[in-house]
Amino acid sequence: MNKTLQDRLVKELRLRAISTMEAGNAFLPEFMADYDRRFGRPAKNSHDAHRPLRSDEDLSRIFTWQEERTMSRNLVVHFKRVSYLVEPGPETLPFAGKRVRVFQWEDGRVEIRCEGQLLPYSPFDKNRCVNQGAVVENKRLGAVLSVIQASQLERDKVRLASKQLTLREKDRIEAARITAGTLEPEPPAADGLSEVASFLERFEAEQKARTKAHNDRDALRRKALTQGQRPA
């Protein structure tokens, strides 16, 4: 069906200037009726080979994206750049180091099963965001957290512009920004940045002063050795 769905249907949509999901779904019955009329042929064998669904079959799980992974000894499963921490317990510890199957639904929901048993887990995000509330509540670290938050916003912009990330991964980044309250870029407070800059300037000046004092002592020591005197 590739030449039908990827070639003929695409051209029909373009001829009718259809560019939205709603308009495409409305046109689909008309396309199917025309396609069956032009290319439909009666089956050589009228026998219906469909079989009834068994009681142990779950179509919602069958029609999921499934991949196998090896769970680490620490009960960690890596799947699509996300680490899933399986809750340790007497029912999950025996599965450490074994092959597991990961099920992902269209809405992003994920299940991890091993030998048919559902494993409870909690996702671990390697790219956690600083929450806006933490910046407001923490008076001493507010300036530093604001700088970190600004760098995170720049990092998210770069990741969202990358063509290597899937739409689902970009949606996950947007959801994390909404949860952290940083969906709209907010520059850090000016007084906070000046405080951080002042601290860095003082630290750099102190480092230069220590280096100069150390070099001066070395120069005096070398001069004393050259003159045959015992260095202080």
Short mmCIF file of C-alpha atoms in Angstrom, two decimals, residues 131-208:
data_model
loop_
_atom_site.label_atom_id
_atom_site.label_comp_id
_atom_site.label_asym_id
_atom_site.label_seq_id
_atom_site.Cartn_x
_atom_site.Cartn_y
_atom_site.Cartn_z
CA ASN A 131 11.51 25.38 39.52
CA GLN A 132 10.51 29.04 39.48
CA GLY A 133 9.27 28.69 43.07
CA ALA A 134 12.72 27.59 44.21
CA VAL A 135 14.21 30.78 42.74
CA VAL A 136 11.70 33.00 44.56
CA GLU A 137 11.79 31.24 47.93
CA ASN A 138 15.55 30.83 48.22
CA LYS A 139 16.86 34.29 49.16
CA ARG A 140 20.56 33.46 49.33
CA LEU A 141 20.72 31.25 46.24
CA GLY A 142 18.12 33.18 44.26
CA ALA A 143 20.67 34.91 42.03
CA VAL A 144 22.59 31.72 41.32
CA LEU A 145 19.40 29.78 40.60
CA SER A 146 18.28 32.53 38.25
CA VAL A 147 21.51 32.18 36.28
CA ILE A 148 21.09 28.40 36.17
CA GLN A 149 17.49 28.80 35.06
CA ALA A 150 18.54 31.12 32.25
CA SER A 151 21.14 28.61 31.04
CA GLN A 152 18.49 25.88 31.13
CA LEU A 153 16.21 27.99 28.96
CA GLU A 154 18.99 28.42 26.41
CA ARG A 155 19.68 24.68 26.51
CA ASP A 156 16.00 23.90 25.92
CA LYS A 157 15.92 26.31 22.97
CA VAL A 158 18.84 24.48 21.36
CA ARG A 159 17.26 21.08 21.98
CA LEU A 160 13.86 22.16 20.65
CA ALA A 161 15.51 23.47 17.48
CA SER A 162 17.38 20.20 16.93
CA LYS A 163 16.11 17.98 14.13
CA GLN A 164 17.38 14.86 15.91
CA LEU A 165 14.71 15.00 18.64
CA THR A 166 11.31 13.45 17.99
CA LEU A 167 8.08 15.40 18.40
CA ARG A 168 7.26 13.37 21.52
CA GLU A 169 10.59 14.27 23.11
CA LYS A 170 10.04 17.94 22.29
CA ASP A 171 6.57 17.75 23.83
CA ARG A 172 8.16 16.27 26.97
CA ILE A 173 10.57 19.23 27.16
CA GLU A 174 7.69 21.70 26.76
CA ALA A 175 5.73 19.90 29.48
CA ALA A 176 8.74 20.09 31.82
CA ARG A 177 9.05 23.83 31.16
CA ILE A 178 5.37 24.34 31.94
CA THR A 179 5.72 22.36 35.18
CA ALA A 180 8.77 24.39 36.19
CA GLY A 181 6.97 27.64 35.36
CA THR A 182 9.55 28.70 32.78
CA LEU A 183 7.59 28.33 29.56
CA GLU A 184 8.10 31.98 28.72
CA PRO A 185 11.76 33.01 28.92
CA GLU A 186 12.29 35.31 31.88
CA PRO A 187 15.69 36.99 32.23
CA PRO A 188 17.20 36.76 35.72
CA ALA A 189 16.95 39.77 37.97
CA ALA A 190 19.50 42.48 37.28
CA ASP A 191 20.51 42.83 40.94
CA GLY A 192 21.02 39.07 41.15
CA LEU A 193 23.30 39.05 38.12
CA SER A 194 25.28 42.01 39.48
CA GLU A 195 25.73 40.18 42.77
CA VAL A 196 27.07 37.10 41.01
CA ALA A 197 29.32 39.22 38.78
CA SER A 198 30.66 41.09 41.81
CA PHE A 199 31.45 37.83 43.57
CA LEU A 200 33.30 36.50 40.52
CA GLU A 201 35.30 39.73 40.22
CA ARG A 202 36.33 39.60 43.89
CA PHE A 203 37.29 35.94 43.56
CA GLU A 204 39.40 36.65 40.47
CA ALA A 205 41.11 39.61 42.18
CA GLU A 206 41.97 37.48 45.23
CA GLN A 207 43.38 34.76 42.99
CA LYS A 208 45.57 37.28 41.18
#
